Amino acid sequence: MSGAGLSVESLSPGSPASRRMSSLVRSQSQVLGEIRKELYDDHEFRQVSHVFVTLGASGDLAKKKIYPTLWWLFKDGLLPEETYFVGFARSHLTMDDIHAATLPYMKVKDVDNGRLSAFFQRNSYLAGSYTEGESFSQLQSHLSSLHHGTGANYIFYLALPPTVYHNVTTNIRQHCMSNNGWSRLIVEKPFGRDLQSSEVLSAHLSSLFTEDQIYRIDHYLGKEMVQNLMVLRFGNRIFGPIWNRDSVASVVLTFKEPFGTYGRGGYFDDFGIIRDVMQNHLLQMLTLVAMEKPASTNSDDVRDEKVKVLKCIAPVALRDVVLGQYEGKPDGEGEAKLGYLDDPTVPKGSHTATFATAVLYIHNERWEGVPFILRCGKALNERKAEVRLQFTDVPGDIFNSQCQRNELVVRVQPDEAIYAKMMSKKPGVYFNPEETELDLTYRSRYKNVKLPDAYERLILDVFSGSQMHFVRSDELREAWRIFTPLLHQIEAERTQPIPYTYGSRGPKEADELMKTAGFRYGGTYKWVNPHPVQHS
């Protein structure tokens, strides 16, 4: 598509009436008011225009995540008052097309209709080429027209395949930088396929932008319980003395999904479960569990400590890994399910793993000898993401081996919770210990609080300039250093993953690996919901 063919579909900016409605909405929530006060104390948020540009606006990520997130932030009045939204893609679309495509994901209530209209009045869409500078020159002309030449701040979200990153970022740098404000770039994973390709991408980006302009987004860093790890660790005296190799027997980080990859198998097969989940989401959670206390909550202080952890981890060896690939489940075993290789978009005989368990060790004074077990997979028996610290046995057992190991569990999803598994006397006349829990389940403790979506937190962080929950270039380099030799070996040797049944726990060999590493599974614990939901 030529730059000369670029087309613009634009709606007029918001009216004073929409601003009055924004003020009305703001006054309805004390919690949002507190957030807003913190943001609006900054002169920039009160006075300066902002333009949020979604490159790849016709794609699934934009439709399902970015536009809904921008709408939620706009609805709650958390964005700067003068914020405009521009979509850019190769497809010739209208704002009516964007509206129709995104509306099913926006969770709009009838009371929000007026506010929704104001949101779409701030939106515009352009069609153009990702490779031609002329398209980006016309994009810049359009951006300038939105804020009347007052020098707005620009945010560019690359909701694009990595194959066009080089052309798009070069064109942004040459044609679309803000004249008087700042310009920031949000980059979606995958950040390369291995250490070498990641370094090439990082070198390219650093030649065009400074590190404080680049926001590498890993949406898991925006999740409530992942962010809570720092407060849990460094805001409580009781955990400090036991958060080390003297008391912790093992740490298990888990990501499980109960569905397969059917329909997107072609995309998934190019990356596999290690690149898709383990090298980024799980490793990021590991750094938050294992890092030393940072000097402050300043973004670089936190990320400095995360990098120190990664530097203490040796590359993963294949002997410390179990790979699996799910098979179909026939009719006779419940609802029939197709296996990974049954997907016509997956290459015949693919060896791509849909499940992986890996054991890592952090070679420093705090964690030497403690196994960090990362496990993730598709088509498993449940949906779950969690961090589980299992503590060592109580020395001097006087209860005839009836006591199980204590555990501290941070459940990221679903049903956010923190709970400690502990031993207590079983009620009754006998002196028998029983495994129970101290439980903080968020939906019970915080009944009227809606937890923000991860993308809401992270996009708001970009507006406010906080990079704490984004991946720095040296973090990325160390993460790829840990996994690249393993990935290259798997691909060179065409390592055959172990088959497991759709809906199972995964290969039994993974449980054996965890047991060998030192994780003990008793299988006797039964959780009882202390706050059952009452249905009227």
Coordinates of C-alpha atoms in Angstrom, one line a residue:
M1 CA 0.0 0.0 0.0
S2 CA 1.5 3.3 -1.0
G3 CA 1.9 6.3 1.3
A4 CA 0.0 8.4 -1.2
G5 CA -3.0 6.2 -0.6
L6 CA -3.1 7.0 3.1
S7 CA -6.6 7.8 4.3
V8 CA -7.9 9.4 7.5
E9 CA -11.2 8.7 9.3
S10 CA -11.5 11.2 12.1
L11 CA -14.0 12.4 14.7
S12 CA -14.1 15.8 16.4
P13 CA -12.4 16.3 19.8
G14 CA -14.4 16.1 23.0
S15 CA -16.7 18.9 24.0
P16 CA -16.9 20.9 27.3
A17 CA -19.9 18.8 28.1
S18 CA -17.8 15.6 28.0
R19 CA -15.4 17.2 30.4
R20 CA -18.2 18.0 32.8
M21 CA -19.3 14.4 32.5
S22 CA -15.7 13.4 33.3
S23 CA -15.8 15.5 36.5
L24 CA -19.1 13.9 37.5
V25 CA -17.7 10.4 37.0
R26 CA -14.6 11.2 39.0
S27 CA -16.7 12.4 42.0
Q28 CA -18.5 9.0 42.2
S29 CA -15.5 7.0 43.4
Q30 CA -13.3 7.8 46.3
V31 CA -10.7 5.2 45.3
L32 CA -10.4 6.6 41.8
G33 CA -10.3 10.1 43.3
E34 CA -7.3 9.2 45.3
I35 CA -5.5 7.8 42.3
R36 CA -6.5 10.8 40.3
K37 CA -5.3 13.3 42.9
E38 CA -1.8 11.6 42.8
L39 CA -1.7 11.9 39.0
Y40 CA -3.2 15.3 38.6
D41 CA -0.8 16.9 41.2
D42 CA 1.6 16.6 38.3
H43 CA 1.3 19.7 36.1
E44 CA 1.9 17.5 33.0
F45 CA -1.2 15.5 33.6
R46 CA -3.3 18.6 34.1
Q47 CA -2.1 20.8 31.3
V48 CA -0.3 18.9 28.6
S49 CA -2.0 17.2 25.6
H50 CA -1.2 13.5 25.1
V51 CA -1.7 11.4 22.0
F52 CA -1.8 7.6 22.2
V53 CA -1.0 5.9 18.9
T54 CA -1.8 2.2 18.4
L55 CA 0.2 0.8 15.5
G56 CA -1.5 -2.4 14.3
A57 CA -5.0 -1.0 15.3
S58 CA -6.7 -3.6 13.1
G59 CA -5.3 -6.6 14.9
D60 CA -6.6 -8.8 17.7
L61 CA -4.4 -7.3 20.4
A62 CA -5.7 -3.8 19.7
K63 CA -9.3 -5.0 19.5
K64 CA -9.3 -7.2 22.6
K65 CA -6.9 -5.4 24.9
I66 CA -5.6 -2.0 23.9
Y67 CA -8.9 -0.2 22.9
P68 CA -10.8 -1.7 25.9
T69 CA -8.0 -0.7 28.3
L70 CA -7.9 2.9 26.9
W71 CA -11.7 3.1 27.3
W72 CA -11.6 1.9 30.9
L73 CA -8.9 4.4 31.8
F74 CA -10.8 7.2 30.0
K75 CA -14.1 6.2 31.6
D76 CA -12.6 6.4 35.1
G77 CA -11.0 9.7 34.4
L78 CA -7.5 8.4 34.9
L79 CA -6.0 9.8 31.7
P80 CA -4.9 13.4 31.2
E81 CA -7.8 15.6 30.4
E82 CA -6.6 16.3 26.8
T83 CA -5.8 12.8 25.5
Y84 CA -6.4 11.7 21.9
F85 CA -6.3 8.2 20.5
V86 CA -5.1 7.4 17.0
G87 CA -5.2 4.0 15.3
F88 CA -2.8 3.2 12.4
A89 CA -2.7 0.1 10.3
R90 CA -2.5 -1.1 6.7
S91 CA -6.2 -1.9 6.4
H92 CA -8.7 0.7 5.1
L93 CA -11.1 1.0 8.0
T94 CA -13.4 3.7 9.4
M95 CA -14.1 4.6 13.0
D96 CA -17.4 2.8 12.7
D97 CA -15.4 -0.4 11.9
I98 CA -13.1 0.1 14.9
H99 CA -16.2 0.8 17.1
A100 CA -17.9 -2.3 16.0
A101 CA -14.8 -4.5 16.4
T102 CA -13.9 -3.3 19.9
L103 CA -17.3 -2.8 21.5
P104 CA -17.8 -6.5 22.5
Y105 CA -14.7 -6.4 24.7
M106 CA -15.3 -3.0 26.4
K107 CA -17.8 -4.1 29.0
V108 CA -19.9 -1.0 28.5
K109 CA -22.9 -0.4 30.9
D110 CA -25.9 1.6 29.9
V111 CA -24.9 4.4 32.3
D112 CA -21.6 4.7 30.4
N113 CA -23.1 5.4 27.0
G114 CA -22.5 9.2 27.1
R115 CA -18.9 8.7 28.3
L116 CA -18.4 6.1 25.5
S117 CA -19.5 8.6 22.9
A118 CA -17.0 11.1 24.3
F119 CA -14.3 8.5 24.1
F120 CA -14.9 7.8 20.5
Q121 CA -15.0 11.5 19.7
R122 CA -11.3 11.5 20.8
N123 CA -10.5 8.7 18.4
S124 CA -9.3 8.7 14.8
Y125 CA -7.9 6.1 12.5
L126 CA -5.4 6.3 9.6
A127 CA -4.5 3.7 7.0
G128 CA -1.0 3.6 5.6
S129 CA 2.2 1.6 5.0
Y130 CA 4.5 0.5 7.7
T131 CA 7.5 0.7 5.4
E132 CA 7.1 4.1 3.7
G133 CA 8.2 7.3 5.3
E134 CA 5.5 9.2 3.5
S135 CA 2.8 7.4 5.5
F136 CA 4.4 8.4 8.8
S137 CA 4.9 12.0 7.6
Q138 CA 1.1 12.2 7.1
L139 CA 0.6 10.5 10.5
Q140 CA 2.7 13.2 12.1
S141 CA 0.7 15.9 10.3
H142 CA -2.5 14.4 11.7
L143 CA -1.0 14.1 15.2
S144 CA -0.1 17.8 15.1
S145 CA -3.6 18.8 14.1
L146 CA -5.1 17.1 17.1
H147 CA -3.4 19.2 19.8
H148 CA -3.3 22.5 17.8
G149 CA 0.4 22.7 17.7
T150 CA 0.9 22.9 21.6
G151 CA 3.6 20.2 21.7
A152 CA 1.8 17.1 22.9
N153 CA 3.4 14.0 24.5
Y154 CA 3.3 10.9 22.2
I155 CA 2.9 7.3 23.1
F156 CA 3.4 4.7 20.4
Y157 CA 2.1 1.2 21.1
L158 CA 3.6 -1.4 18.7
A159 CA 0.8 -4.0 18.5
L160 CA 2.6 -5.5 15.5
P161 CA 4.5 -8.6 14.5
P162 CA 8.2 -8.3 15.2
T163 CA 8.9 -8.6 11.4
V164 CA 8.0 -4.9 11.0
Y165 CA 9.5 -3.5 14.2
H166 CA 12.6 -2.2 12.4
N167 CA 10.8 -0.3 9.7
V168 CA 8.1 1.1 12.0
T169 CA 10.5 2.3 14.7
T170 CA 12.8 3.9 12.1
N171 CA 9.9 5.7 10.6
I172 CA 8.6 6.9 14.0
R173 CA 12.1 8.2 14.8
Q174 CA 12.5 10.0 11.5
H175 CA 9.0 11.4 11.1
C176 CA 6.8 11.2 14.2
M177 CA 8.7 12.4 17.3
S178 CA 7.1 15.1 19.5
N179 CA 8.6 18.5 19.0
N180 CA 8.2 19.9 22.5
G181 CA 7.0 17.0 24.6
W182 CA 8.3 13.5 25.2
S183 CA 7.8 10.4 23.0
R184 CA 7.6 6.9 24.4
L185 CA 7.5 3.5 22.7
I186 CA 5.6 0.4 24.0
V187 CA 7.1 -2.8 22.6
E188 CA 5.2 -6.1 22.9
K189 CA 6.9 -9.5 23.3
P190 CA 8.4 -11.6 21.8
F191 CA 11.6 -9.6 22.2
G192 CA 13.5 -11.8 19.8
R193 CA 13.7 -15.6 19.6
D194 CA 17.1 -16.1 21.4
L195 CA 20.0 -14.0 22.7
Q196 CA 21.4 -13.1 19.3
S197 CA 18.1 -11.9 17.8
S198 CA 17.1 -10.1 21.0
E199 CA 20.5 -8.3 20.9
V200 CA 19.9 -7.2 17.3
L201 CA 16.5 -5.8 18.2
S202 CA 17.8 -4.1 21.4
A203 CA 20.8 -2.6 19.4
H204 CA 18.3 -1.3 16.8
L205 CA 16.0 0.3 19.4
S206 CA 18.9 1.8 21.3
S207 CA 20.2 3.5 18.1
L208 CA 16.9 5.3 17.8
F209 CA 15.6 5.8 21.4
T210 CA 17.0 6.2 24.8
E211 CA 16.3 3.4 27.4
D212 CA 13.9 5.7 29.3
Q213 CA 11.8 6.0 26.1
I214 CA 11.4 2.2 25.6
Y215 CA 8.7 0.3 27.5
R216 CA 9.0 -3.5 26.9
I217 CA 5.7 -4.7 28.2
D218 CA 5.2 -8.1 29.9
H219 CA 1.6 -8.0 31.0
Y220 CA 2.3 -10.4 33.9
L221 CA 4.2 -7.6 35.6
G222 CA 0.9 -5.6 35.8
K223 CA -1.0 -8.3 37.7
E224 CA -2.1 -7.5 41.2
M225 CA -0.5 -10.4 43.0
V226 CA 2.8 -10.1 41.0
Q227 CA 3.0 -6.5 42.1
N228 CA 2.1 -7.5 45.6
L229 CA 5.2 -9.7 45.9
M230 CA 7.4 -6.7 46.8
V231 CA 5.0 -5.4 49.5
L232 CA 4.6 -8.9 50.9
R233 CA 8.4 -9.4 51.1
F234 CA 9.6 -6.0 52.1
G235 CA 6.6 -4.6 54.0
N236 CA 6.4 -7.4 56.6
R237 CA 8.9 -8.2 59.3
I238 CA 7.7 -11.8 59.7
F239 CA 9.0 -13.0 56.3
G240 CA 12.5 -11.5 56.2
P241 CA 14.2 -14.0 58.5
I242 CA 12.8 -17.0 56.8
W243 CA 13.1 -15.9 53.1
N244 CA 16.3 -17.7 52.4
R245 CA 18.0 -21.1 52.0
D246 CA 18.0 -21.8 55.7
S247 CA 14.2 -22.1 55.8
V248 CA 13.0 -22.5 52.1
A249 CA 13.2 -26.0 50.7
S250 CA 12.0 -25.1 47.2
V251 CA 10.2 -22.5 45.2
V252 CA 7.6 -23.5 42.5
L253 CA 6.4 -21.0 39.9
T254 CA 3.4 -22.3 38.0
F255 CA 1.4 -21.2 34.9
K256 CA -1.3 -23.6 33.8
E257 CA -4.0 -23.2 31.2
P258 CA -6.9 -25.7 30.6
F259 CA -7.2 -25.1 26.9
G260 CA -5.0 -25.9 23.9
T261 CA -3.7 -23.9 21.0
Y262 CA -6.2 -24.9 18.4
G263 CA -6.7 -22.0 15.9
R264 CA -3.4 -20.4 16.8
G265 CA -1.2 -23.4 16.5
G266 CA 0.7 -22.0 13.6
Y267 CA 1.8 -19.0 15.7
F268 CA 2.5 -21.0 18.8
D269 CA 4.5 -23.6 17.0
D270 CA 7.0 -21.0 16.0
F271 CA 7.8 -20.1 19.6
G272 CA 6.8 -23.0 22.0
I273 CA 5.9 -22.9 25.6
I274 CA 9.4 -21.9 26.9
R275 CA 9.5 -18.7 24.8
D276 CA 5.8 -18.1 25.2
V277 CA 5.7 -18.3 29.0
M278 CA 8.8 -19.5 30.9
Q279 CA 11.5 -17.2 29.6
N280 CA 9.4 -14.1 30.3
H281 CA 6.4 -14.4 32.7
L282 CA 7.8 -17.0 35.1
L283 CA 11.3 -15.7 35.1
Q284 CA 10.1 -12.2 35.9
M285 CA 8.1 -13.6 38.9
L286 CA 11.2 -15.5 40.0
T287 CA 13.3 -12.3 40.1
L288 CA 10.6 -10.6 42.3
V289 CA 10.6 -13.6 44.7
A290 CA 14.4 -13.9 44.9
M291 CA 15.8 -10.3 44.6
E292 CA 17.4 -8.4 47.5
K293 CA 15.6 -5.4 49.0
P294 CA 16.1 -2.5 46.6
A295 CA 17.3 0.9 47.9
S296 CA 13.9 2.4 47.0
T297 CA 10.9 1.8 44.8
N298 CA 12.5 3.8 42.0
S299 CA 12.3 1.9 38.7
D300 CA 16.0 1.5 38.2
D301 CA 16.6 0.5 41.9
V302 CA 14.1 -2.3 41.5
R303 CA 15.4 -3.4 38.1
D304 CA 19.0 -3.4 39.3
E305 CA 18.2 -6.0 41.9
K306 CA 16.3 -8.1 39.4
V307 CA 19.3 -8.1 37.1
K308 CA 21.6 -9.2 39.9
V309 CA 19.4 -12.3 40.5
L310 CA 19.5 -13.2 36.8
K311 CA 23.3 -12.9 36.7
C312 CA 23.5 -15.6 39.4
I313 CA 21.6 -18.2 37.4
A314 CA 23.5 -20.5 35.1
P315 CA 22.1 -21.5 31.7
V316 CA 19.4 -24.3 32.1
A317 CA 20.6 -27.8 31.3
L318 CA 18.4 -30.2 29.3
R319 CA 18.8 -32.8 32.1
D320 CA 16.9 -30.4 34.4
V321 CA 14.0 -30.0 32.0
V322 CA 10.9 -32.1 31.1
L323 CA 9.1 -31.3 27.9
G324 CA 5.6 -32.4 27.0
Q325 CA 3.1 -32.1 24.1
Y326 CA -0.6 -32.7 24.7
E327 CA -2.5 -35.5 22.9
G328 CA -6.2 -35.6 22.2
K329 CA -8.8 -37.1 24.5
P330 CA -11.4 -39.4 23.0
D331 CA -15.2 -39.4 23.6
G332 CA -15.1 -42.2 26.2
E333 CA -13.2 -40.0 28.6
G334 CA -15.6 -37.0 28.9
E335 CA -15.8 -34.3 26.2
A336 CA -13.6 -35.2 23.3
K337 CA -10.5 -32.9 22.8
L338 CA -8.1 -32.6 19.8
G339 CA -4.4 -33.0 20.3
Y340 CA -1.8 -30.5 19.4
L341 CA -0.9 -32.3 16.2
D342 CA -4.5 -32.5 15.2
D343 CA -4.5 -28.8 14.5
P344 CA -4.1 -28.3 10.7
T345 CA -2.1 -25.1 11.3
V346 CA 0.6 -27.1 13.1
P347 CA 3.4 -28.7 10.9
K348 CA 3.1 -32.5 10.6
G349 CA 5.2 -34.2 13.2
S350 CA 6.0 -31.0 15.1
H351 CA 8.3 -31.5 18.2
T352 CA 7.3 -28.1 19.7
A353 CA 6.6 -28.5 23.5
T354 CA 3.3 -27.3 24.9
F355 CA 4.4 -28.1 28.4
A356 CA 7.7 -27.6 30.3
T357 CA 9.1 -28.0 33.8
A358 CA 12.6 -26.7 34.4
V359 CA 14.7 -26.5 37.6
L360 CA 17.0 -23.5 38.1
Y361 CA 19.4 -22.6 40.8
I362 CA 20.5 -19.1 42.0
H363 CA 24.1 -19.2 43.0
N364 CA 24.3 -16.5 45.7
E365 CA 24.4 -16.4 49.5
R366 CA 20.7 -16.2 50.0
W367 CA 19.6 -19.0 47.7
E368 CA 22.5 -21.4 47.0
G369 CA 21.1 -25.0 46.8
V370 CA 17.4 -24.0 46.7
P371 CA 15.6 -25.3 43.5
F372 CA 13.4 -22.8 41.7
I373 CA 11.0 -25.0 39.7
L374 CA 9.3 -23.3 36.7
R375 CA 6.4 -25.2 35.2
C376 CA 4.0 -24.2 32.5
G377 CA 1.7 -25.8 30.0
K378 CA -1.4 -25.8 27.8
A379 CA -4.3 -28.2 27.9
L380 CA -3.8 -29.0 31.5
N381 CA -6.3 -29.9 34.3
E382 CA -6.9 -26.3 35.5
R383 CA -6.3 -22.6 35.1
K384 CA -3.7 -21.4 37.6
A385 CA -0.8 -19.1 38.1
E386 CA 1.0 -19.0 41.4
V387 CA 4.2 -18.7 43.4
R388 CA 4.7 -21.4 46.1
L389 CA 7.4 -21.4 48.7
Q390 CA 7.8 -24.7 50.4
F391 CA 9.6 -24.5 53.7
T392 CA 12.0 -27.1 55.2
D393 CA 10.8 -29.7 57.7
V394 CA 10.4 -28.8 61.4
P395 CA 13.5 -30.2 63.2
G396 CA 12.9 -32.5 66.1
D397 CA 9.6 -34.1 65.0
I398 CA 7.5 -35.0 68.1
F399 CA 4.3 -35.8 66.1
N400 CA 5.3 -39.1 64.5
S401 CA 5.7 -37.7 61.0
Q402 CA 2.1 -36.4 60.9
C403 CA 3.2 -32.8 60.0
Q404 CA 3.5 -31.6 56.4
R405 CA 5.8 -28.9 55.3
N406 CA 4.6 -25.3 55.6
E407 CA 3.9 -23.4 52.4
L408 CA 3.3 -19.8 51.5
V409 CA 1.3 -19.5 48.3
V410 CA 0.7 -16.3 46.2
R411 CA -2.1 -17.1 43.7
V412 CA -1.9 -14.8 40.8
Q413 CA -5.0 -16.2 39.0
P414 CA -7.8 -17.0 39.2
D415 CA -9.2 -15.7 42.5
E416 CA -6.2 -13.7 43.7
A417 CA -5.1 -14.8 47.2
I418 CA -2.3 -15.2 49.6
Y419 CA -2.4 -18.1 52.0
A420 CA -0.1 -20.0 54.3
K421 CA -0.4 -23.8 54.7
M422 CA 0.3 -24.7 58.3
M423 CA -0.3 -27.3 60.9
S424 CA -2.9 -26.9 63.6
K425 CA -4.4 -29.2 66.2
K426 CA -7.4 -31.0 64.8
P427 CA -10.6 -30.0 66.7
G428 CA -11.7 -32.6 69.2
V429 CA -10.5 -34.6 72.1
Y430 CA -7.5 -36.2 70.4
F431 CA -4.1 -34.5 70.1
N432 CA -3.6 -34.8 66.4
P433 CA -2.1 -32.2 64.0
E434 CA -4.0 -31.3 60.8
E435 CA -3.0 -29.3 57.8
T436 CA -5.0 -26.0 57.4
E437 CA -4.4 -22.4 56.2
L438 CA -4.2 -18.8 57.0
D439 CA -6.1 -17.3 54.1
L440 CA -6.3 -13.9 52.4
T441 CA -8.6 -14.3 49.5
Y442 CA -9.1 -11.0 47.8
R443 CA -12.7 -11.4 46.7
S444 CA -13.6 -12.1 50.3
R445 CA -11.4 -9.5 52.0
Y446 CA -12.0 -6.7 49.4
K447 CA -15.6 -7.3 48.5
N448 CA -16.3 -4.0 46.7
V449 CA -12.9 -3.5 45.1
K450 CA -12.5 -4.1 41.3
L451 CA -8.9 -5.0 40.6
P452 CA -7.6 -3.2 37.5
D453 CA -6.7 -5.2 34.5
A454 CA -2.9 -5.7 34.0
Y455 CA -2.9 -3.6 30.9
E456 CA -4.7 -0.7 32.7
R457 CA -1.9 -0.5 35.3
L458 CA 0.9 -0.7 32.7
I459 CA -0.5 1.8 30.2
L460 CA -1.1 4.2 33.0
D461 CA 2.5 3.7 34.1
V462 CA 3.6 4.7 30.6
F463 CA 1.6 7.9 30.9
S464 CA 3.2 8.7 34.3
G465 CA 6.7 7.6 33.3
S466 CA 7.2 4.7 35.7
Q467 CA 9.3 1.8 34.2
M468 CA 9.3 -0.3 37.4
H469 CA 7.0 -3.0 35.8
F470 CA 8.7 -3.0 32.4
V471 CA 11.7 -5.0 31.2
R472 CA 15.0 -3.3 30.9
S473 CA 17.5 -4.2 28.1
D474 CA 20.0 -5.8 30.5
E475 CA 17.2 -7.9 32.1
L476 CA 16.2 -9.1 28.7
R477 CA 19.8 -10.0 27.9
E478 CA 20.3 -12.1 31.0
A479 CA 16.9 -13.8 30.6
W480 CA 17.9 -14.9 27.1
R481 CA 21.4 -16.0 28.2
I482 CA 19.7 -18.4 30.7
F483 CA 17.5 -20.1 28.1
T484 CA 19.2 -19.7 24.7
P485 CA 21.6 -22.7 25.0
L486 CA 18.6 -24.9 26.0
L487 CA 16.4 -23.7 23.1
H488 CA 19.2 -24.2 20.6
Q489 CA 19.9 -27.7 21.9
I490 CA 16.2 -28.7 21.7
E491 CA 15.9 -27.4 18.2
A492 CA 19.2 -28.9 16.9
E493 CA 18.5 -32.3 18.4
R494 CA 14.8 -32.2 17.7
T495 CA 14.1 -33.3 21.3
Q496 CA 10.9 -35.3 21.4
P497 CA 8.4 -34.0 24.0
I498 CA 6.7 -36.6 26.2
P499 CA 3.0 -37.1 25.3
Y500 CA 0.3 -36.2 27.9
T501 CA -3.4 -36.3 27.8
Y502 CA -5.5 -33.2 27.3
G503 CA -6.8 -32.1 30.7
S504 CA -4.2 -34.0 32.7
R505 CA -1.6 -32.7 35.1
G506 CA 1.1 -33.1 32.4
P507 CA 3.7 -35.8 32.0
K508 CA 4.4 -37.8 35.2
E509 CA 8.1 -37.4 34.5
A510 CA 7.6 -33.7 35.5
D511 CA 6.4 -34.7 38.9
E512 CA 9.4 -37.0 39.3
L513 CA 11.7 -34.2 38.4
M514 CA 10.2 -31.9 41.0
K515 CA 10.4 -34.7 43.6
T516 CA 14.1 -35.3 42.7
A517 CA 14.8 -31.6 43.0
G518 CA 13.4 -31.5 46.6
F519 CA 9.7 -30.5 46.3
R520 CA 7.5 -32.7 48.5
Y521 CA 3.8 -33.3 47.6
G522 CA 1.7 -34.9 50.3
G523 CA -1.6 -35.0 48.5
T524 CA -3.5 -34.8 51.8
Y525 CA -4.4 -31.1 51.9
K526 CA -8.1 -30.1 51.4
W527 CA -8.9 -26.5 51.1
V528 CA -12.3 -25.3 52.5
N529 CA -13.6 -21.9 51.4
P530 CA -14.0 -19.9 54.6
H531 CA -16.2 -17.3 52.8
P532 CA -18.5 -19.1 50.4
V533 CA -20.3 -16.8 47.9
Q534 CA -24.0 -16.4 48.9
H535 CA -26.4 -16.6 46.0
S536 CA -29.7 -14.9 46.3

